[in-house]
mmCIF file of C-alpha atoms and ligand atoms in Angstrom:
data_model
loop_
_atom_site.group_PDB
_atom_site.id
_atom_site.type_symbol
_atom_site.label_atom_id
_atom_site.label_comp_id
_atom_site.label_asym_id
_atom_site.label_seq_id
_atom_site.Cartn_x
_atom_site.Cartn_y
_atom_site.Cartn_z
ATOM 1 C CA MET A 903 121.732 104.035 84.238
ATOM 2 C CA GLY A 904 121.402 101.366 86.717
ATOM 3 C CA ILE A 905 120.846 101.702 90.596
ATOM 4 C CA LEU A 906 124.520 101.555 91.399
ATOM 5 C CA ASP A 907 125.200 104.614 89.685
ATOM 6 C CA ILE A 908 122.688 106.420 92.473
ATOM 7 C CA VAL A 909 123.729 104.734 95.636
ATOM 8 C CA GLN A 910 126.397 102.192 96.748
ATOM 9 C CA PRO A 911 126.265 99.039 98.658
ATOM 10 C CA GLY A 912 125.894 100.021 102.404
ATOM 11 C CA ILE A 913 123.497 102.127 104.065
ATOM 12 C CA VAL A 914 121.844 105.099 102.027
ATOM 13 C CA TYR A 915 122.082 108.536 103.516
ATOM 14 C CA GLY A 916 120.866 112.125 102.750
ATOM 15 C CA GLU A 917 120.858 113.274 99.121
ATOM 16 C CA ASP A 918 121.454 109.794 97.937
ATOM 17 C CA LEU A 919 118.522 108.468 99.730
ATOM 18 C CA TYR A 920 116.123 111.273 98.032
ATOM 19 C CA ASN A 921 117.890 110.453 94.730
ATOM 20 C CA LEU A 922 116.994 106.656 95.231
ATOM 21 C CA LEU A 923 113.402 107.338 96.119
ATOM 22 C CA LYS A 924 112.799 109.803 93.113
ATOM 23 C CA TYR A 925 114.340 107.256 91.048
ATOM 24 C CA ALA A 926 111.991 104.595 92.222
ATOM 25 C CA GLN A 927 109.018 106.755 91.374
ATOM 26 C CA GLU A 928 110.511 107.587 87.799
ATOM 27 C CA LYS A 929 111.135 103.884 87.103
ATOM 28 C CA GLY A 930 107.877 102.731 88.657
ATOM 29 C CA PHE A 931 108.962 100.453 91.649
ATOM 30 C CA ALA A 932 108.499 100.549 95.475
ATOM 31 C CA ILE A 933 111.423 99.211 98.035
ATOM 32 C CA PRO A 934 109.989 96.970 100.695
ATOM 33 C CA SER A 935 110.512 98.052 104.049
ATOM 34 C CA VAL A 936 111.023 94.671 106.189
ATOM 35 C CA ASN A 937 110.441 94.629 109.914
ATOM 36 C CA CYS A 938 113.261 92.731 111.452
ATOM 37 C CA THR A 939 113.421 91.514 114.870
ATOM 38 C CA SER A 940 116.575 89.908 115.250
ATOM 39 C CA SER A 941 120.090 89.063 113.930
ATOM 40 C CA SER A 942 118.542 86.120 111.942
ATOM 41 C CA THR A 943 115.896 87.931 110.114
ATOM 42 C CA ILE A 944 118.334 90.983 109.355
ATOM 43 C CA ASN A 945 120.368 88.422 107.576
ATOM 44 C CA ALA A 946 117.702 86.808 105.791
ATOM 45 C CA ALA A 947 116.504 90.217 104.572
ATOM 46 C CA LEU A 948 120.191 91.058 103.266
ATOM 47 C CA GLU A 949 120.425 87.640 101.777
ATOM 48 C CA ALA A 950 117.278 88.096 99.894
ATOM 49 C CA ALA A 951 118.115 91.444 98.763
ATOM 50 C CA ARG A 952 121.392 90.361 97.471
ATOM 51 C CA ASP A 953 120.058 87.450 95.461
ATOM 52 C CA ALA A 954 117.125 89.475 94.315
ATOM 53 C CA LYS A 955 119.605 92.426 93.410
ATOM 54 C CA SER A 956 117.477 94.842 94.819
ATOM 55 C CA PRO A 957 117.615 97.841 97.262
ATOM 56 C CA LEU A 958 116.390 96.872 100.609
ATOM 57 C CA MET A 959 114.837 98.804 103.633
ATOM 58 C CA ILE A 960 115.453 97.236 107.096
ATOM 59 C CA GLN A 961 113.116 98.698 110.038
ATOM 60 C CA PHE A 962 112.700 98.291 113.525
ATOM 61 C CA SER A 963 109.419 98.737 115.245
ATOM 62 C CA ASN A 964 109.721 99.736 119.081
ATOM 63 C CA GLY A 965 108.640 96.113 120.097
ATOM 64 C CA GLY A 966 110.917 94.657 117.574
ATOM 65 C CA SER A 967 113.695 96.977 119.118
ATOM 66 C CA VAL A 968 112.950 95.701 122.562
ATOM 67 C CA PHE A 969 113.100 92.260 121.124
ATOM 68 C CA LEU A 970 116.460 92.785 119.563
ATOM 69 C CA ALA A 971 117.839 93.930 123.132
ATOM 70 C CA GLY A 972 116.243 90.978 124.754
ATOM 71 C CA LYS A 973 112.634 90.789 126.251
ATOM 72 C CA GLY A 974 114.243 90.048 129.544
ATOM 73 C CA LEU A 975 116.245 93.305 129.712
ATOM 74 C CA GLY A 976 113.227 95.309 130.824
ATOM 75 C CA ASN A 977 112.291 98.622 128.870
ATOM 76 C CA SER A 978 112.004 101.281 131.584
ATOM 77 C CA GLY A 979 112.496 104.662 130.145
ATOM 78 C CA GLU A 980 112.693 102.823 126.755
ATOM 79 C CA ARG A 981 116.146 101.656 127.496
ATOM 80 C CA ALA A 982 115.798 98.408 125.699
ATOM 81 C CA SER A 983 113.974 99.717 122.449
ATOM 82 C CA ILE A 984 116.746 102.356 122.143
ATOM 83 C CA ALA A 985 119.750 99.893 122.744
ATOM 84 C CA GLY A 986 117.899 97.184 120.707
ATOM 85 C CA ALA A 987 117.444 99.509 117.558
ATOM 86 C CA ILE A 988 121.185 100.553 117.940
ATOM 87 C CA CYS A 989 122.209 97.120 117.922
ATOM 88 C CA GLY A 990 120.246 96.047 114.971
ATOM 89 C CA ALA A 991 121.322 99.188 113.090
ATOM 90 C CA TYR A 992 124.823 98.311 113.670
ATOM 91 C CA GLN A 993 124.446 94.847 112.448
ATOM 92 C CA VAL A 994 122.967 96.148 109.430
ATOM 93 C CA LYS A 995 125.709 98.666 108.851
ATOM 94 C CA THR A 996 128.464 96.010 109.545
ATOM 95 C CA LEU A 997 126.881 93.829 106.922
ATOM 96 C CA ALA A 998 125.389 95.682 104.078
ATOM 97 C CA LYS A 999 128.410 96.319 102.209
ATOM 98 C CA LEU A 1000 129.563 92.689 102.624
ATOM 99 C CA TYR A 1001 126.337 91.730 101.112
ATOM 100 C CA GLY A 1002 126.638 94.347 98.416
ATOM 101 C CA VAL A 1003 123.229 95.820 99.040
ATOM 102 C CA PRO A 1004 122.139 99.414 99.180
ATOM 103 C CA VAL A 1005 120.050 99.573 102.496
ATOM 104 C CA VAL A 1006 117.800 102.028 103.742
ATOM 105 C CA LEU A 1007 117.914 101.845 107.738
ATOM 106 C CA HIS A 1008 114.901 102.955 109.192
ATOM 107 C CA SER A 1009 112.741 102.815 112.424
ATOM 108 C CA ASP A 1010 108.782 102.114 112.337
ATOM 109 C CA HIS A 1011 105.954 103.415 113.524
ATOM 110 C CA CYS A 1012 106.565 106.044 116.820
ATOM 111 C CA ALA A 1013 103.467 107.299 118.635
ATOM 112 C CA LYS A 1014 103.642 110.179 120.770
ATOM 113 C CA LYS A 1015 103.916 108.011 124.138
ATOM 114 C CA LEU A 1016 107.016 106.526 122.450
ATOM 115 C CA LEU A 1017 109.210 109.728 121.664
ATOM 116 C CA PRO A 1018 111.442 108.995 124.258
ATOM 117 C CA TRP A 1019 112.423 105.819 122.070
ATOM 118 C CA PHE A 1020 112.733 108.190 119.151
ATOM 119 C CA ASP A 1021 114.856 110.851 120.987
ATOM 120 C CA GLY A 1022 117.306 108.082 122.008
ATOM 121 C CA MET A 1023 117.547 106.981 118.490
ATOM 122 C CA LEU A 1024 118.141 110.440 117.291
ATOM 123 C CA GLU A 1025 120.695 111.188 120.086
ATOM 124 C CA GLU A 1026 122.703 108.220 118.588
ATOM 125 C CA ASP A 1027 122.280 109.557 114.959
ATOM 126 C CA GLU A 1028 123.568 112.978 116.160
ATOM 127 C CA ARG A 1029 126.569 111.193 117.999
ATOM 128 C CA HIS A 1030 127.419 109.207 114.711
ATOM 129 C CA PHE A 1031 127.007 112.336 112.468
ATOM 130 C CA ALA A 1032 129.583 114.098 114.775
ATOM 131 C CA ALA A 1033 132.065 111.202 114.269
ATOM 132 C CA HIS A 1034 131.456 110.096 110.857
ATOM 133 C CA GLY A 1035 129.376 112.729 109.129
ATOM 134 C CA THR A 1036 126.415 110.611 108.635
ATOM 135 C CA PRO A 1037 123.611 109.668 110.781
ATOM 136 C CA LEU A 1038 123.585 105.805 111.913
ATOM 137 C CA PHE A 1039 119.970 105.621 110.619
ATOM 138 C CA SER A 1040 118.755 106.625 107.062
ATOM 139 C CA SER A 1041 115.232 107.640 108.501
ATOM 140 C CA HIS A 1042 112.929 107.507 111.023
ATOM 141 C CA MET A 1043 108.857 107.103 111.453
ATOM 142 C CA LEU A 1044 106.793 109.194 113.545
ATOM 143 C CA ASP A 1045 103.191 108.039 113.645
ATOM 144 C CA LEU A 1046 101.116 110.954 115.204
ATOM 145 C CA SER A 1047 98.119 110.109 113.213
ATOM 146 C CA GLU A 1048 96.196 109.770 116.611
ATOM 147 C CA GLU A 1049 96.835 113.476 117.418
ATOM 148 C CA SER A 1050 95.127 116.197 115.671
ATOM 149 C CA LEU A 1051 96.538 117.268 112.354
ATOM 150 C CA GLU A 1052 97.663 120.486 113.801
ATOM 151 C CA ASP A 1053 99.856 118.790 116.578
ATOM 152 C CA ASN A 1054 100.959 115.961 114.010
ATOM 153 C CA ILE A 1055 102.398 118.640 111.795
ATOM 154 C CA ALA A 1056 103.952 120.636 114.698
ATOM 155 C CA ILE A 1057 105.644 117.883 116.235
ATOM 156 C CA CYS A 1058 106.861 116.523 112.823
ATOM 157 C CA LYS A 1059 108.225 119.855 112.076
ATOM 158 C CA LYS A 1060 110.300 120.188 115.185
ATOM 159 C CA TYR A 1061 111.836 116.714 114.603
ATOM 160 C CA LEU A 1062 112.425 117.270 110.946
ATOM 161 C CA ALA A 1063 114.429 120.589 111.518
ATOM 162 C CA ARG A 1064 116.672 118.580 113.674
ATOM 163 C CA MET A 1065 116.945 115.704 111.614
ATOM 164 C CA ASP A 1066 117.675 117.842 108.877
ATOM 165 C CA LYS A 1067 120.826 119.161 110.431
ATOM 166 C CA ILE A 1068 122.384 115.464 109.929
ATOM 167 C CA ASN A 1069 120.655 114.430 106.635
ATOM 168 C CA CYS A 1070 118.241 112.218 108.201
ATOM 169 C CA MET A 1071 115.024 111.511 106.490
ATOM 170 C CA LEU A 1072 111.471 111.658 108.382
ATOM 171 C CA GLU A 1073 108.205 109.273 107.289
ATOM 172 C CA MET A 1074 105.185 110.484 108.893
ATOM 173 C CA GLU A 1075 101.681 109.207 108.907
ATOM 174 C CA LEU A 1076 98.401 110.926 108.790
ATOM 175 C CA GLY A 1077 94.880 109.636 108.824
ATOM 176 C CA ILE A 1078 94.007 106.335 110.129
ATOM 177 C CA THR A 1079 95.294 103.148 109.326
ATOM 178 C CA GLY A 1080 92.810 100.495 110.412
ATOM 179 C CA GLY A 1081 93.608 97.235 112.488
ATOM 180 C CA GLU A 1082 96.096 96.963 115.261
ATOM 181 C CA GLU A 1083 99.826 97.480 115.498
ATOM 182 C CA ASP A 1084 102.065 98.124 118.391
ATOM 183 C CA GLY A 1085 99.405 98.801 120.646
ATOM 184 C CA VAL A 1086 97.361 101.453 118.566
ATOM 185 C CA ASP A 1087 93.988 99.618 118.058
ATOM 186 C CA ASN A 1088 91.967 101.084 115.278
ATOM 187 C CA GLU A 1089 89.742 97.914 114.601
ATOM 188 C CA ASN A 1090 86.420 99.855 115.176
ATOM 189 C CA VAL A 1091 87.012 103.200 113.367
ATOM 190 C CA ASP A 1092 84.378 104.809 111.096
ATOM 191 C CA THR A 1093 85.295 104.026 107.616
ATOM 192 C CA GLU A 1094 85.309 107.322 106.040
ATOM 193 C CA LYS A 1095 88.099 108.105 108.177
ATOM 194 C CA LEU A 1096 90.152 105.715 106.690
ATOM 195 C CA TYR A 1097 90.941 107.836 103.605
ATOM 196 C CA SER A 1098 93.030 110.904 104.083
ATOM 197 C CA GLN A 1099 91.828 114.049 102.297
ATOM 198 C CA PRO A 1100 93.907 115.828 99.319
ATOM 199 C CA GLU A 1101 93.882 119.321 101.277
ATOM 200 C CA GLU A 1102 95.221 117.097 104.322
ATOM 201 C CA VAL A 1103 98.002 115.777 102.527
ATOM 202 C CA ASP A 1104 98.860 118.890 100.776
ATOM 203 C CA ARG A 1105 99.165 120.750 104.211
ATOM 204 C CA VAL A 1106 101.459 118.208 105.042
ATOM 205 C CA TYR A 1107 103.434 118.507 102.260
ATOM 206 C CA THR A 1108 103.598 122.154 101.967
ATOM 207 C CA GLU A 1109 104.530 122.726 105.768
ATOM 208 C CA LEU A 1110 107.168 119.848 105.999
ATOM 209 C CA THR A 1111 109.100 120.363 102.687
ATOM 210 C CA GLN A 1112 109.545 124.191 103.789
ATOM 211 C CA ILE A 1113 111.703 122.633 106.182
ATOM 212 C CA SER A 1114 113.341 119.658 104.016
ATOM 213 C CA LYS A 1115 112.361 117.650 101.217
ATOM 214 C CA ASN A 1116 113.436 114.569 102.909
ATOM 215 C CA VAL A 1117 110.052 113.527 104.036
ATOM 216 C CA MET A 1118 107.679 110.277 103.195
ATOM 217 C CA ILE A 1119 104.261 110.435 103.760
ATOM 218 C CA ALA A 1120 102.295 107.519 104.901
ATOM 219 C CA ALA A 1121 98.424 108.888 103.695
ATOM 220 C CA ALA A 1122 95.767 106.730 104.578
ATOM 221 C CA PHE A 1123 93.863 105.347 101.498
ATOM 222 C CA GLY A 1124 91.825 102.196 103.239
ATOM 223 C CA ASN A 1125 94.992 100.534 104.545
ATOM 224 C CA VAL A 1126 94.679 97.939 107.332
ATOM 225 C CA HIS A 1127 97.611 96.760 109.399
ATOM 226 C CA GLY A 1128 98.024 93.031 109.653
ATOM 227 C CA VAL A 1129 95.906 90.527 107.553
ATOM 228 C CA TYR A 1130 92.344 91.828 107.132
ATOM 229 C CA LYS A 1131 88.950 90.373 106.513
ATOM 230 C CA PRO A 1132 88.304 90.869 102.760
ATOM 231 C CA GLY A 1133 85.278 93.304 102.172
ATOM 232 C CA ASN A 1134 85.602 95.260 105.277
ATOM 233 C CA VAL A 1135 87.600 98.247 103.882
ATOM 234 C CA LYS A 1136 88.042 99.036 100.322
ATOM 235 C CA LEU A 1137 91.676 100.144 99.459
ATOM 236 C CA SER A 1138 91.693 102.951 97.218
ATOM 237 C CA PRO A 1139 95.227 103.572 95.738
ATOM 238 C CA GLU A 1140 93.627 106.085 93.054
ATOM 239 C CA ARG A 1141 93.299 108.490 95.976
ATOM 240 C CA LEU A 1142 97.163 108.909 96.180
ATOM 241 C CA GLY A 1143 96.900 109.801 92.346
ATOM 242 C CA GLN A 1144 94.307 112.485 93.318
ATOM 243 C CA HIS A 1145 96.718 113.864 96.285
ATOM 244 C CA GLN A 1146 99.516 114.014 93.659
ATOM 245 C CA ALA A 1147 97.558 115.924 91.277
ATOM 246 C CA PHE A 1148 96.170 118.559 93.690
ATOM 247 C CA ILE A 1149 99.818 119.008 95.167
ATOM 248 C CA LYS A 1150 101.092 119.559 91.759
ATOM 249 C CA LYS A 1151 98.427 121.784 90.704
ATOM 250 C CA LYS A 1152 98.454 124.103 93.784
ATOM 251 C CA HIS A 1153 102.183 124.657 93.802
ATOM 252 C CA GLY A 1154 102.813 124.733 89.914
ATOM 253 C CA LEU A 1155 105.215 121.983 89.944
ATOM 254 C CA LYS A 1156 106.539 119.969 86.914
ATOM 255 C CA ASP A 1157 106.721 116.516 88.840
ATOM 256 C CA ASP A 1158 103.670 114.678 88.482
ATOM 257 C CA LYS A 1159 104.659 112.778 91.739
ATOM 258 C CA PRO A 1160 105.889 115.379 94.250
ATOM 259 C CA ALA A 1161 104.958 113.337 97.401
ATOM 260 C CA LEU A 1162 107.000 110.258 98.270
ATOM 261 C CA PHE A 1163 104.446 107.806 99.544
ATOM 262 C CA VAL A 1164 104.613 104.992 101.831
ATOM 263 C CA PHE A 1165 102.237 101.927 101.840
ATOM 264 C CA HIS A 1166 101.385 100.635 105.258
ATOM 265 C CA GLY A 1167 99.192 97.731 105.625
ATOM 266 C CA GLY A 1168 99.598 96.173 102.476
ATOM 267 C CA SER A 1169 99.597 92.456 103.778
ATOM 268 C CA GLY A 1170 97.089 90.386 101.619
ATOM 269 C CA SER A 1171 96.528 93.182 99.013
ATOM 270 C CA GLU A 1172 95.907 92.489 95.510
ATOM 271 C CA LYS A 1173 98.720 92.840 93.002
ATOM 272 C CA SER A 1174 96.950 95.224 90.793
ATOM 273 C CA GLN A 1175 96.470 97.469 93.994
ATOM 274 C CA ILE A 1176 100.033 97.298 94.438
ATOM 275 C CA ASP A 1177 100.923 98.271 90.983
ATOM 276 C CA GLU A 1178 98.403 100.950 91.029
ATOM 277 C CA ALA A 1179 99.976 102.342 94.434
ATOM 278 C CA ILE A 1180 103.291 102.421 92.870
ATOM 279 C CA GLY A 1181 102.034 104.164 89.595
ATOM 280 C CA HIS A 1182 100.966 107.173 91.947
ATOM 281 C CA GLY A 1183 104.085 107.335 93.420
ATOM 282 C CA VAL A 1184 104.459 104.945 96.536
ATOM 283 C CA ILE A 1185 108.217 104.275 97.121
ATOM 284 C CA LYS A 1186 108.365 102.084 100.033
ATOM 285 C CA MET A 1187 106.067 99.277 101.162
ATOM 286 C CA ASN A 1188 105.886 98.089 104.822
ATOM 287 C CA ILE A 1189 106.510 94.418 104.964
ATOM 288 C CA ASP A 1190 105.579 92.519 108.137
ATOM 289 C CA THR A 1191 102.926 90.101 108.619
ATOM 290 C CA ASP A 1192 103.689 87.887 105.380
ATOM 291 C CA THR A 1193 107.454 87.476 106.361
ATOM 292 C CA GLN A 1194 106.277 86.557 109.850
ATOM 293 C CA TRP A 1195 103.997 83.838 108.652
ATOM 294 C CA ALA A 1196 106.694 82.971 106.291
ATOM 295 C CA TYR A 1197 109.411 82.577 108.937
ATOM 296 C CA TRP A 1198 107.171 80.528 111.123
ATOM 297 C CA SER A 1199 106.002 78.136 108.296
ATOM 298 C CA GLY A 1200 109.642 77.527 107.750
ATOM 299 C CA VAL A 1201 109.814 75.943 111.149
ATOM 300 C CA LEU A 1202 106.369 74.427 111.040
ATOM 301 C CA ASN A 1203 107.316 72.540 107.929
ATOM 302 C CA PHE A 1204 110.534 71.572 109.192
ATOM 303 C CA TYR A 1205 108.718 70.004 112.305
ATOM 304 C CA LYS A 1206 106.153 68.026 110.426
ATOM 305 C CA GLU A 1207 108.991 66.647 108.108
ATOM 306 C CA LYS A 1208 111.469 65.739 110.734
ATOM 307 C CA ASN A 1209 108.956 65.135 113.519
ATOM 308 C CA ALA A 1210 110.224 61.685 114.461
ATOM 309 C CA TYR A 1211 113.971 63.104 114.945
ATOM 310 C CA LEU A 1212 112.801 66.045 117.132
ATOM 311 C CA GLN A 1213 111.138 63.959 120.053
ATOM 312 C CA GLY A 1214 114.422 63.629 122.316
ATOM 313 C CA GLN A 1215 118.027 64.354 122.047
ATOM 314 C CA ILE A 1216 118.672 60.668 121.251
ATOM 315 C CA GLY A 1217 116.551 57.883 119.311
ATOM 316 C CA ASN A 1218 114.742 58.419 115.882
ATOM 317 C CA PRO A 1219 113.576 55.928 112.982
ATOM 318 C CA GLU A 1220 117.120 55.193 112.356
ATOM 319 C CA GLY A 1221 117.893 53.499 115.735
ATOM 320 C CA GLU A 1222 117.255 53.949 119.150
ATOM 321 C CA ASP A 1223 120.781 55.196 119.856
ATOM 322 C CA LYS A 1224 121.186 57.741 116.992
ATOM 323 C CA PRO A 1225 121.456 61.242 118.057
ATOM 324 C CA ASN A 1226 119.404 64.103 117.067
ATOM 325 C CA LYS A 1227 121.657 66.860 117.536
ATOM 326 C CA LYS A 1228 122.060 67.867 113.801
ATOM 327 C CA GLN A 1229 118.090 68.352 113.758
ATOM 328 C CA TYR A 1230 117.476 70.255 116.705
ATOM 329 C CA ASP A 1231 120.605 72.328 116.475
ATOM 330 C CA PRO A 1232 119.120 75.983 116.328
ATOM 331 C CA ARG A 1233 121.246 76.734 113.239
ATOM 332 C CA ASN A 1234 119.330 74.055 111.347
ATOM 333 C CA TRP A 1235 115.701 74.926 112.006
ATOM 334 C CA ILE A 1236 116.280 78.635 112.355
ATOM 335 C CA ARG A 1237 118.061 78.416 108.736
ATOM 336 C CA LYS A 1238 114.804 76.683 107.671
ATOM 337 C CA ALA A 1239 112.833 79.838 108.990
ATOM 338 C CA GLU A 1240 115.418 82.041 107.112
ATOM 339 C CA GLN A 1241 114.968 80.298 103.686
ATOM 340 C CA SER A 1242 111.221 80.485 104.001
ATOM 341 C CA PHE A 1243 111.526 84.143 105.088
ATOM 342 C CA ILE A 1244 113.777 84.537 101.879
ATOM 343 C CA VAL A 1245 111.293 83.007 99.350
ATOM 344 C CA ARG A 1246 108.342 85.377 100.773
ATOM 345 C CA LEU A 1247 110.508 88.382 100.519
ATOM 346 C CA THR A 1248 111.830 87.547 97.029
ATOM 347 C CA GLU A 1249 107.968 87.424 95.965
ATOM 348 C CA SER A 1250 107.695 91.090 97.546
ATOM 349 C CA PHE A 1251 110.746 92.197 95.579
ATOM 350 C CA LYS A 1252 108.841 90.863 92.414
ATOM 351 C CA ASP A 1253 105.477 92.461 93.316
ATOM 352 C CA LEU A 1254 107.165 95.698 93.975
ATOM 353 C CA LYS A 1255 109.291 95.624 90.649
ATOM 354 C CA CYS A 1256 112.156 95.792 92.820
ATOM 355 C CA TYR A 1257 113.811 92.987 91.386
ATOM 356 C CA GLY A 1258 117.264 92.637 89.332
ATOM 357 C CA LEU A 1259 118.085 96.189 89.502
ATOM 358 C CA PHE A 1260 121.824 95.698 89.850
HETATM 359 ZN ZN1 LIG B 667 100.965 103.097 109.740
#
């Protein structure tokens, strides 16, 4: 059985999404969830997935969504982040089938202060469900890890009940991921807090799966957002295995990997740690920092190579009156960024064993 026996090209929803993630656990791969902030990066992600023959997750952060709507629009009442996420989603929805790729359409970290953004996307999902029988997004993430565990779970439950009615999946985060992302700064936190405890993960699993099985859990196991200084924090993926064993035993389950785990802050991780995390049931790994660098380095290398053709509209080593339009046309240098992004994302597909699946 191949992956296209489970899901079809296009956006993946509901039961199909759950089956895809359990299939990933069973086969031992994780799907890269790529932060996209523009039509260019969306297309590059789709192209990379098509050529890698891989399913793909595309996610929009709050800041990325604002950027998709245009930084100049202004984001009062989260209007730009809501509209930008919806624009991005419709681009992915329109193109995913044409690229022939199964895509999980997702939104990234949403802290409590950003809930109006979450509400806006969910309202669009509900409108889409009423008209077409599916939500617009496959899934959304709530990051209430800064709140108490009680509040975190309570708010997740409230939203999950609403999302379950339209077959939309929830990703939640517990514990603290170090580093800084989207305005949440955990640079100087006590390091023991960087690891979720089995009882905490089980409590989340127990309370949320009573409402719906469509839950992904980002538990902290020493992760740090962004590229971190080696030696600061020890990544301990074996803790995820301990959580799975705890949940299995407590609930008397047959499944060795009952929880669908997500790997945040994996940039710069060793391949062996990624392998180990996947072995313990990680089915989604966020990819942002490394593809950001790749996108930029595509432009940087192009500039270095074509420096003499990029100093004015006319005049280059071939002659004073020679035009440079072909070089500075954004379609030329942005394409270099895309190609570099694609090379880096292909590496992630291989690292996550999410390669050559159809
Ligand atoms: Zn996170």
